[in-house]
């Protein structure tokens, strides 16, 4: 495209301060997220639950949820600051060119057939992954064995933690070389129009990963067991048949061996889908409440949300690869980061990703708006199937079990949350307050959280609240 070539020439300006610009973007984003975190932290100091939850959630549960939210907020503040310092240090100390040079010397001892930019890039990226993992290890250990442990959620043992880390590294060593080789080969062989071919490769890779994930990757970390015969299996199969959902298998995943959090999801190719239910969800919910959760999830499929999001992701990938073609030969960008004589493609892609940061933040915001719209639509879908009360109760139970944030500042939620908060979802369902939700007998999650004796009188220091993983 001529416009991309003109833009590339315009942006390749000698002595342009790319490093200062990227660091400035990064610091500005950190400060903006800190500002949002202050707004959210004030909400986490509230003493009373939202009005729609007053009759559903006890004061004790609400206090613990707020305390958990503040603890995560403080952790995220420190963790983000730590990450910001790492990024600035990497750039200011020219770690990237030094790492490229060091991995090049390392390859000098290898046979000649393993030399060249592709082999060098593979060793460089694997080394980069190891360095990043070592630097993030303290925060990962603290999050798992201190923060989550304190609130009764962690089920991992140190042995399992180390085993997972080893498996993740072995997975990286297995997948990175062929994927990165294909990525670089496509760029080297297809000239200035490489982004078309790279986009097609990316789409094919996505489909491939969707196919092999349940077969080769997921079993490395979790055990999937077929759902046993009974009322739950019959009801879910009947629901799938009613909606013409191409259900292939119903699984239970042993999420409880790592965490007390719970959820459900589906995955697979368009003609062959698998539903996965966390064992913790089954243990802590009534049968019809689990079915209501799955009615919501299948609503995403029936309403075409998953197909649309996949399509949007393809457009996003094309936009990224096309824009990368503008920067791939930008000598001023390479030079400002210490790459004067060599211009490795993979380094260019890493630097381009940092340049892309502000624009991707806007896209993330728009995607969150769309995602929240889809969540409301999926709730409405389950409601129309007759699961209004069951879905509301399951949402409330999940909120209690996960000690999730029950209220949020609107600016913080718009920027961070892909799902509406519970009070918004209950209002949309026209949920009428009844009584405190009773937890299923034997549910120890909340009891464990209370038993930790967490002090709810946290100070009012500014913090960035954790977004955590998406829940139902």
mmCIF file of N, CA and C in Angstrom, residues 72-186:
data_model
loop_
_atom_site.group_PDB
_atom_site.id
_atom_site.type_symbol
_atom_site.label_atom_id
_atom_site.label_comp_id
_atom_site.label_asym_id
_atom_site.label_seq_id
_atom_site.Cartn_x
_atom_site.Cartn_y
_atom_site.Cartn_z
ATOM 1 N N UNK A 72 -5.699 -6.571 46.752
ATOM 2 C CA UNK A 72 -5.289 -6.728 45.356
ATOM 3 C C UNK A 72 -4.844 -5.392 44.772
ATOM 4 N N UNK A 73 -5.526 -4.313 45.178
ATOM 5 C CA UNK A 73 -5.177 -2.986 44.671
ATOM 6 C C UNK A 73 -3.758 -2.600 45.083
ATOM 7 N N UNK A 74 -3.428 -2.848 46.325
ATOM 8 C CA UNK A 74 -2.082 -2.517 46.812
ATOM 9 C C UNK A 74 -1.028 -3.368 46.110
ATOM 10 N N UNK A 75 -1.358 -4.642 45.922
ATOM 11 C CA UNK A 75 -0.417 -5.520 45.217
ATOM 12 C C UNK A 75 -0.186 -5.026 43.791
ATOM 13 N N UNK A 76 -1.263 -4.662 43.100
ATOM 14 C CA UNK A 76 -1.139 -4.197 41.721
ATOM 15 C C UNK A 76 -0.354 -2.900 41.634
ATOM 16 N N UNK A 77 -0.530 -2.026 42.604
ATOM 17 C CA UNK A 77 0.236 -0.774 42.610
ATOM 18 C C UNK A 77 1.727 -1.063 42.663
ATOM 19 N N UNK A 78 2.129 -1.901 43.614
ATOM 20 C CA UNK A 78 3.543 -2.236 43.770
ATOM 21 C C UNK A 78 4.047 -3.006 42.554
ATOM 22 N N UNK A 79 3.250 -3.953 42.075
ATOM 23 C CA UNK A 79 3.659 -4.779 40.936
ATOM 24 C C UNK A 79 3.806 -3.943 39.665
ATOM 25 N N UNK A 80 2.873 -3.022 39.439
ATOM 26 C CA UNK A 80 2.956 -2.165 38.259
ATOM 27 C C UNK A 80 4.143 -1.209 38.342
ATOM 28 N N UNK A 81 4.402 -0.703 39.540
ATOM 29 C CA UNK A 81 5.564 0.166 39.727
ATOM 30 C C UNK A 81 6.847 -0.608 39.472
ATOM 31 N N UNK A 82 6.897 -1.831 39.972
ATOM 32 C CA UNK A 82 8.051 -2.710 39.746
ATOM 33 C C UNK A 82 8.242 -2.960 38.249
ATOM 34 N N UNK A 83 7.147 -3.215 37.542
ATOM 35 C CA UNK A 83 7.219 -3.431 36.097
ATOM 36 C C UNK A 83 7.657 -2.185 35.350
ATOM 37 N N UNK A 84 7.191 -1.016 35.833
ATOM 38 C CA UNK A 84 7.576 0.239 35.198
ATOM 39 C C UNK A 84 9.076 0.494 35.346
ATOM 40 N N UNK A 85 9.596 0.219 36.512
ATOM 41 C CA UNK A 85 11.036 0.382 36.757
ATOM 42 C C UNK A 85 11.833 -0.565 35.868
ATOM 43 N N UNK A 86 11.347 -1.793 35.722
ATOM 44 C CA UNK A 86 12.008 -2.762 34.839
ATOM 45 C C UNK A 86 12.071 -2.247 33.406
ATOM 46 N N UNK A 87 10.933 -1.749 32.897
ATOM 47 C CA UNK A 87 10.881 -1.267 31.516
ATOM 48 C C UNK A 87 11.866 -0.124 31.280
ATOM 49 N N UNK A 88 11.863 0.832 32.191
ATOM 50 C CA UNK A 88 12.760 1.981 32.035
ATOM 51 C C UNK A 88 14.209 1.529 32.107
ATOM 52 N N UNK A 89 14.508 0.602 33.039
ATOM 53 C CA UNK A 89 15.875 0.092 33.170
ATOM 54 C C UNK A 89 16.307 -0.647 31.903
ATOM 55 N N UNK A 90 15.411 -1.433 31.329
ATOM 56 C CA UNK A 90 15.722 -2.165 30.093
ATOM 57 C C UNK A 90 16.130 -1.198 28.979
ATOM 58 N N UNK A 91 15.389 -0.102 28.881
ATOM 59 C CA UNK A 91 15.671 0.856 27.815
ATOM 60 C C UNK A 91 16.910 1.704 28.114
ATOM 61 N N UNK A 92 16.976 2.240 29.322
ATOM 62 C CA UNK A 92 18.062 3.153 29.650
ATOM 63 C C UNK A 92 19.422 2.445 29.717
ATOM 64 N N UNK A 93 19.435 1.184 30.112
ATOM 65 C CA UNK A 93 20.683 0.423 30.212
ATOM 66 C C UNK A 93 20.993 -0.355 28.937
ATOM 67 N N UNK A 94 20.180 -0.147 27.900
ATOM 68 C CA UNK A 94 20.377 -0.825 26.604
ATOM 69 C C UNK A 94 20.491 -2.344 26.761
ATOM 70 N N UNK A 95 19.549 -2.910 27.529
ATOM 71 C CA UNK A 95 19.559 -4.357 27.760
ATOM 72 C C UNK A 95 19.283 -5.123 26.466
ATOM 73 N N UNK A 96 18.391 -4.603 25.638
ATOM 74 C CA UNK A 96 18.040 -5.325 24.408
ATOM 75 C C UNK A 96 19.254 -5.517 23.477
ATOM 76 N N UNK A 97 20.016 -4.463 23.123
ATOM 77 C CA UNK A 97 21.185 -4.701 22.265
ATOM 78 C C UNK A 97 22.245 -5.563 22.937
ATOM 79 N N UNK A 98 22.375 -5.441 24.256
ATOM 80 C CA UNK A 98 23.347 -6.265 24.969
ATOM 81 C C UNK A 98 22.923 -7.738 24.941
ATOM 82 N N UNK A 99 21.619 -7.986 25.113
ATOM 83 C CA UNK A 99 21.116 -9.362 25.076
ATOM 84 C C UNK A 99 21.252 -9.932 23.665
ATOM 85 N N UNK A 100 21.000 -9.119 22.658
ATOM 86 C CA UNK A 100 21.159 -9.577 21.272
ATOM 87 C C UNK A 100 22.622 -9.939 20.995
ATOM 88 N N UNK A 101 23.526 -9.098 21.480
ATOM 89 C CA UNK A 101 24.958 -9.359 21.281
ATOM 90 C C UNK A 101 25.389 -10.622 22.029
ATOM 91 N N UNK A 102 24.907 -10.790 23.254
ATOM 92 C CA UNK A 102 25.298 -11.944 24.076
ATOM 93 C C UNK A 102 24.775 -13.243 23.458
ATOM 94 N N UNK A 103 23.528 -13.251 22.997
ATOM 95 C CA UNK A 103 22.973 -14.471 22.383
ATOM 96 C C UNK A 103 23.683 -14.777 21.066
ATOM 97 N N UNK A 104 24.158 -13.726 20.379
ATOM 98 C CA UNK A 104 24.927 -13.952 19.154
ATOM 99 C C UNK A 104 26.241 -14.640 19.444
ATOM 100 N N UNK A 105 26.911 -14.223 20.519
ATOM 101 C CA UNK A 105 28.177 -14.878 20.910
ATOM 102 C C UNK A 105 27.915 -16.315 21.346
ATOM 103 N N UNK A 106 26.774 -16.534 21.978
ATOM 104 C CA UNK A 106 26.415 -17.883 22.413
ATOM 105 C C UNK A 106 26.252 -18.809 21.208
ATOM 106 N N UNK A 107 25.653 -18.281 20.138
ATOM 107 C CA UNK A 107 25.435 -19.085 18.931
ATOM 108 C C UNK A 107 26.719 -19.337 18.149
ATOM 109 N N UNK A 108 27.765 -18.580 18.431
ATOM 110 C CA UNK A 108 29.022 -18.768 17.707
ATOM 111 C C UNK A 108 29.633 -20.137 17.994
ATOM 112 N N UNK A 109 29.181 -20.754 19.090
ATOM 113 C CA UNK A 109 29.680 -22.091 19.443
ATOM 114 C C UNK A 109 28.834 -23.197 18.801
ATOM 115 N N UNK A 110 27.723 -22.817 18.172
ATOM 116 C CA UNK A 110 26.827 -23.806 17.564
ATOM 117 C C UNK A 110 27.279 -24.114 16.143
ATOM 118 N N UNK A 111 26.850 -25.268 15.597
ATOM 119 C CA UNK A 111 27.154 -25.592 14.189
ATOM 120 C C UNK A 111 26.654 -24.492 13.257
ATOM 121 N N UNK A 112 27.265 -24.361 12.104
ATOM 122 C CA UNK A 112 26.963 -23.270 11.177
ATOM 123 C C UNK A 112 25.504 -23.262 10.716
ATOM 124 N N UNK A 113 24.884 -24.450 10.670
ATOM 125 C CA UNK A 113 23.496 -24.497 10.198
ATOM 126 C C UNK A 113 22.528 -23.843 11.195
ATOM 127 N N UNK A 114 22.998 -23.605 12.418
ATOM 128 C CA UNK A 114 22.154 -22.958 13.425
ATOM 129 C C UNK A 114 22.452 -21.477 13.563
ATOM 130 N N UNK A 115 23.232 -20.922 12.657
ATOM 131 C CA UNK A 115 23.492 -19.486 12.681
ATOM 132 C C UNK A 115 22.494 -18.783 11.769
ATOM 133 N N UNK A 116 22.523 -17.480 11.757
ATOM 134 C CA UNK A 116 21.570 -16.726 10.953
ATOM 135 C C UNK A 116 20.550 -16.024 11.829
ATOM 136 N N UNK A 117 19.775 -15.115 11.241
ATOM 137 C CA UNK A 117 18.862 -14.274 12.026
ATOM 138 C C UNK A 117 17.758 -15.076 12.713
ATOM 139 N N UNK A 118 17.248 -16.109 12.057
ATOM 140 C CA UNK A 118 16.140 -16.864 12.650
ATOM 141 C C UNK A 118 16.594 -17.600 13.904
ATOM 142 N N UNK A 119 17.701 -18.331 13.818
ATOM 143 C CA UNK A 119 18.223 -19.040 15.002
ATOM 144 C C UNK A 119 18.572 -18.050 16.104
ATOM 145 N N UNK A 120 19.198 -16.936 15.711
ATOM 146 C CA UNK A 120 19.567 -15.911 16.680
ATOM 147 C C UNK A 120 18.322 -15.355 17.377
ATOM 148 N N UNK A 121 17.273 -15.113 16.610
ATOM 149 C CA UNK A 121 16.035 -14.556 17.169
ATOM 150 C C UNK A 121 15.374 -15.520 18.144
ATOM 151 N N UNK A 122 15.422 -16.820 17.822
ATOM 152 C CA UNK A 122 14.822 -17.822 18.711
ATOM 153 C C UNK A 122 15.541 -17.838 20.059
ATOM 154 N N UNK A 123 16.873 -17.869 20.030
ATOM 155 C CA UNK A 123 17.652 -17.868 21.274
ATOM 156 C C UNK A 123 17.416 -16.568 22.041
ATOM 157 N N UNK A 124 17.339 -15.453 21.316
ATOM 158 C CA UNK A 124 17.104 -14.141 21.929
ATOM 159 C C UNK A 124 15.758 -14.115 22.661
ATOM 160 N N UNK A 125 14.693 -14.573 21.982
ATOM 161 C CA UNK A 125 13.359 -14.531 22.589
ATOM 162 C C UNK A 125 13.262 -15.487 23.774
ATOM 163 N N UNK A 126 13.819 -16.689 23.651
ATOM 164 C CA UNK A 126 13.791 -17.632 24.780
ATOM 165 C C UNK A 126 14.553 -17.064 25.972
ATOM 166 N N UNK A 127 15.668 -16.412 25.725
ATOM 167 C CA UNK A 127 16.432 -15.771 26.805
ATOM 168 C C UNK A 127 15.627 -14.639 27.427
ATOM 169 N N UNK A 128 14.944 -13.883 26.573
ATOM 170 C CA UNK A 128 14.111 -12.773 27.041
ATOM 171 C C UNK A 128 12.978 -13.296 27.939
ATOM 172 N N UNK A 129 12.377 -14.420 27.543
ATOM 173 C CA UNK A 129 11.300 -15.022 28.338
ATOM 174 C C UNK A 129 11.822 -15.456 29.706
ATOM 175 N N UNK A 130 12.982 -16.087 29.731
ATOM 176 C CA UNK A 130 13.570 -16.543 30.995
ATOM 177 C C UNK A 130 13.868 -15.360 31.917
ATOM 178 N N UNK A 131 14.446 -14.294 31.362
ATOM 179 C CA UNK A 131 14.755 -13.107 32.164
ATOM 180 C C UNK A 131 13.479 -12.507 32.742
ATOM 181 N N UNK A 132 12.457 -12.400 31.896
ATOM 182 C CA UNK A 132 11.186 -11.846 32.355
ATOM 183 C C UNK A 132 10.578 -12.716 33.455
ATOM 184 N N UNK A 133 10.676 -14.028 33.296
ATOM 185 C CA UNK A 133 10.108 -14.933 34.301
ATOM 186 C C UNK A 133 10.842 -14.816 35.639
ATOM 187 N N UNK A 134 12.163 -14.727 35.582
ATOM 188 C CA UNK A 134 12.954 -14.581 36.811
ATOM 189 C C UNK A 134 12.594 -13.279 37.519
ATOM 190 N N UNK A 135 12.463 -12.190 36.748
ATOM 191 C CA UNK A 135 12.139 -10.895 37.344
ATOM 192 C C UNK A 135 10.731 -10.854 37.925
ATOM 193 N N UNK A 136 9.802 -11.607 37.320
ATOM 194 C CA UNK A 136 8.417 -11.603 37.804
ATOM 195 C C UNK A 136 8.154 -12.659 38.872
ATOM 196 N N UNK A 137 9.139 -13.502 39.148
ATOM 197 C CA UNK A 137 8.943 -14.593 40.110
ATOM 198 C C UNK A 137 8.574 -14.104 41.509
ATOM 199 N N UNK A 138 9.237 -13.069 42.057
ATOM 200 C CA UNK A 138 8.856 -12.620 43.412
ATOM 201 C C UNK A 138 7.391 -12.210 43.513
ATOM 202 N N UNK A 139 6.901 -11.444 42.529
ATOM 203 C CA UNK A 139 5.503 -11.009 42.592
ATOM 204 C C UNK A 139 4.547 -12.182 42.400
ATOM 205 N N UNK A 140 4.928 -13.157 41.555
ATOM 206 C CA UNK A 140 4.092 -14.336 41.348
ATOM 207 C C UNK A 140 3.985 -15.163 42.625
ATOM 208 N N UNK A 141 5.110 -15.330 43.308
ATOM 209 C CA UNK A 141 5.119 -16.081 44.566
ATOM 210 C C UNK A 141 4.280 -15.362 45.616
ATOM 211 N N UNK A 142 4.448 -14.053 45.706
ATOM 212 C CA UNK A 142 3.688 -13.285 46.703
ATOM 213 C C UNK A 142 2.187 -13.374 46.427
ATOM 214 N N UNK A 143 1.807 -13.202 45.150
ATOM 215 C CA UNK A 143 0.386 -13.236 44.805
ATOM 216 C C UNK A 143 -0.239 -14.584 45.157
ATOM 217 N N UNK A 144 0.485 -15.672 44.877
ATOM 218 C CA UNK A 144 -0.073 -17.008 45.091
ATOM 219 C C UNK A 144 -0.049 -17.409 46.555
ATOM 220 N N UNK A 145 1.110 -17.264 47.194
ATOM 221 C CA UNK A 145 1.298 -17.842 48.528
ATOM 222 C C UNK A 145 1.103 -16.862 49.687
ATOM 223 N N UNK A 146 0.894 -15.590 49.363
ATOM 224 C CA UNK A 146 0.618 -14.625 50.429
ATOM 225 C C UNK A 146 -0.784 -14.040 50.256
ATOM 226 N N UNK A 147 -1.003 -13.344 49.129
ATOM 227 C CA UNK A 147 -2.287 -12.667 48.951
ATOM 228 C C UNK A 147 -3.437 -13.664 48.831
ATOM 229 N N UNK A 148 -3.362 -14.585 47.869
ATOM 230 C CA UNK A 148 -4.444 -15.559 47.692
ATOM 231 C C UNK A 148 -4.562 -16.503 48.884
ATOM 232 N N UNK A 149 -3.443 -16.831 49.483
ATOM 233 C CA UNK A 149 -3.445 -17.698 50.673
ATOM 234 C C UNK A 149 -4.164 -17.017 51.833
ATOM 235 N N UNK A 150 -3.912 -15.737 52.001
ATOM 236 C CA UNK A 150 -4.502 -14.967 53.102
ATOM 237 C C UNK A 150 -6.018 -14.971 53.059
ATOM 238 N N UNK A 151 -6.570 -14.993 51.847
ATOM 239 C CA UNK A 151 -8.025 -14.946 51.713
ATOM 240 C C UNK A 151 -8.630 -16.316 51.418
ATOM 241 N N UNK A 152 -7.843 -17.374 51.580
ATOM 242 C CA UNK A 152 -8.369 -18.728 51.488
ATOM 243 C C UNK A 152 -8.583 -19.257 50.087
ATOM 244 N N UNK A 153 -7.989 -18.613 49.067
ATOM 245 C CA UNK A 153 -8.205 -19.044 47.688
ATOM 246 C C UNK A 153 -7.117 -19.976 47.164
ATOM 247 N N UNK A 154 -5.901 -19.809 47.620
ATOM 248 C CA UNK A 154 -4.808 -20.607 47.055
ATOM 249 C C UNK A 154 -4.893 -22.069 47.455
ATOM 250 N N UNK A 155 -4.801 -22.950 46.476
ATOM 251 C CA UNK A 155 -4.761 -24.387 46.715
ATOM 252 C C UNK A 155 -3.463 -25.002 46.180
ATOM 253 N N UNK A 156 -2.600 -24.168 45.622
ATOM 254 C CA UNK A 156 -1.346 -24.674 45.062
ATOM 255 C C UNK A 156 -0.342 -24.984 46.161
ATOM 256 N N UNK A 157 0.399 -26.041 45.955
ATOM 257 C CA UNK A 157 1.542 -26.337 46.821
ATOM 258 C C UNK A 157 2.789 -25.788 46.130
ATOM 259 N N UNK A 158 3.871 -25.565 46.893
ATOM 260 C CA UNK A 158 5.119 -25.127 46.245
ATOM 261 C C UNK A 158 5.561 -26.086 45.138
ATOM 262 N N UNK A 159 5.347 -27.378 45.353
ATOM 263 C CA UNK A 159 5.734 -28.366 44.340
ATOM 264 C C UNK A 159 4.944 -28.152 43.055
ATOM 265 N N UNK A 160 3.630 -27.950 43.169
ATOM 266 C CA UNK A 160 2.797 -27.732 41.987
ATOM 267 C C UNK A 160 3.174 -26.427 41.300
ATOM 268 N N UNK A 161 3.494 -25.409 42.077
ATOM 269 C CA UNK A 161 3.897 -24.110 41.533
ATOM 270 C C UNK A 161 5.149 -24.268 40.666
ATOM 271 N N UNK A 162 6.149 -24.980 41.194
ATOM 272 C CA UNK A 162 7.400 -25.197 40.458
ATOM 273 C C UNK A 162 7.151 -26.070 39.228
ATOM 274 N N UNK A 163 6.318 -27.106 39.406
ATOM 275 C CA UNK A 163 6.002 -28.000 38.282
ATOM 276 C C UNK A 163 5.335 -27.240 37.146
ATOM 277 N N UNK A 164 4.378 -26.369 37.487
ATOM 278 C CA UNK A 164 3.707 -25.555 36.473
ATOM 279 C C UNK A 164 4.702 -24.662 35.737
ATOM 280 N N UNK A 165 5.646 -24.101 36.476
ATOM 281 C CA UNK A 165 6.638 -23.214 35.874
ATOM 282 C C UNK A 165 7.537 -23.984 34.906
ATOM 283 N N UNK A 166 7.930 -25.182 35.297
ATOM 284 C CA UNK A 166 8.771 -26.016 34.426
ATOM 285 C C UNK A 166 8.013 -26.399 33.160
ATOM 286 N N UNK A 167 6.731 -26.789 33.323
ATOM 287 C CA UNK A 167 5.912 -27.154 32.165
ATOM 288 C C UNK A 167 5.720 -25.967 31.222
ATOM 289 N N UNK A 168 5.521 -24.776 31.785
ATOM 290 C CA UNK A 168 5.350 -23.579 30.964
ATOM 291 C C UNK A 168 6.599 -23.298 30.148
ATOM 292 N N UNK A 169 7.770 -23.474 30.780
ATOM 293 C CA UNK A 169 9.026 -23.244 30.067
ATOM 294 C C UNK A 169 9.245 -24.279 28.964
ATOM 295 N N UNK A 170 8.916 -25.523 29.262
ATOM 296 C CA UNK A 170 9.054 -26.565 28.244
ATOM 297 C C UNK A 170 8.101 -26.312 27.069
ATOM 298 N N UNK A 171 6.913 -25.805 27.391
ATOM 299 C CA UNK A 171 5.941 -25.473 26.354
ATOM 300 C C UNK A 171 6.481 -24.341 25.474
ATOM 301 N N UNK A 172 7.108 -23.344 26.113
ATOM 302 C CA UNK A 172 7.698 -22.234 25.359
ATOM 303 C C UNK A 172 8.811 -22.724 24.443
ATOM 304 N N UNK A 173 9.660 -23.600 24.970
ATOM 305 C CA UNK A 173 10.770 -24.131 24.176
ATOM 306 C C UNK A 173 10.241 -24.951 23.002
ATOM 307 N N UNK A 174 9.082 -25.585 23.176
ATOM 308 C CA UNK A 174 8.492 -26.400 22.112
ATOM 309 C C UNK A 174 7.795 -25.556 21.048
ATOM 310 N N UNK A 175 7.054 -24.521 21.477
ATOM 311 C CA UNK A 175 6.218 -23.766 20.552
ATOM 312 C C UNK A 175 6.901 -22.556 19.930
ATOM 313 N N UNK A 176 7.767 -21.884 20.697
ATOM 314 C CA UNK A 176 8.382 -20.645 20.189
ATOM 315 C C UNK A 176 9.205 -20.866 18.919
ATOM 316 N N UNK A 177 10.132 -21.859 18.880
ATOM 317 C CA UNK A 177 10.970 -21.998 17.676
ATOM 318 C C UNK A 177 10.196 -22.154 16.367
ATOM 319 N N UNK A 178 9.226 -23.092 16.256
ATOM 320 C CA UNK A 178 8.532 -23.213 14.962
ATOM 321 C C UNK A 178 7.672 -21.999 14.620
ATOM 322 N N UNK A 179 6.990 -21.427 15.622
ATOM 323 C CA UNK A 179 6.129 -20.273 15.347
ATOM 324 C C UNK A 179 6.966 -19.062 14.938
ATOM 325 N N UNK A 180 8.035 -18.802 15.683
ATOM 326 C CA UNK A 180 8.891 -17.658 15.375
ATOM 327 C C UNK A 180 9.616 -17.856 14.045
ATOM 328 N N UNK A 181 10.016 -19.085 13.760
ATOM 329 C CA UNK A 181 10.668 -19.375 12.472
ATOM 330 C C UNK A 181 9.729 -19.067 11.311
ATOM 331 N N UNK A 182 8.481 -19.514 11.446
ATOM 332 C CA UNK A 182 7.497 -19.251 10.394
ATOM 333 C C UNK A 182 7.240 -17.748 10.263
ATOM 334 N N UNK A 183 7.118 -17.059 11.376
ATOM 335 C CA UNK A 183 6.886 -15.611 11.412
ATOM 336 C C UNK A 183 7.975 -14.863 10.650
ATOM 337 N N UNK A 184 9.230 -15.175 10.964
ATOM 338 C CA UNK A 184 10.358 -14.480 10.341
ATOM 339 C C UNK A 184 10.543 -14.888 8.878
ATOM 340 N N UNK A 185 10.329 -16.155 8.585
ATOM 341 C CA UNK A 185 10.474 -16.628 7.206
ATOM 342 C C UNK A 185 9.474 -15.946 6.282
ATOM 343 N N UNK A 186 8.230 -15.810 6.740
ATOM 344 C CA UNK A 186 7.202 -15.136 5.945
ATOM 345 C C UNK A 186 7.624 -13.704 5.634
#
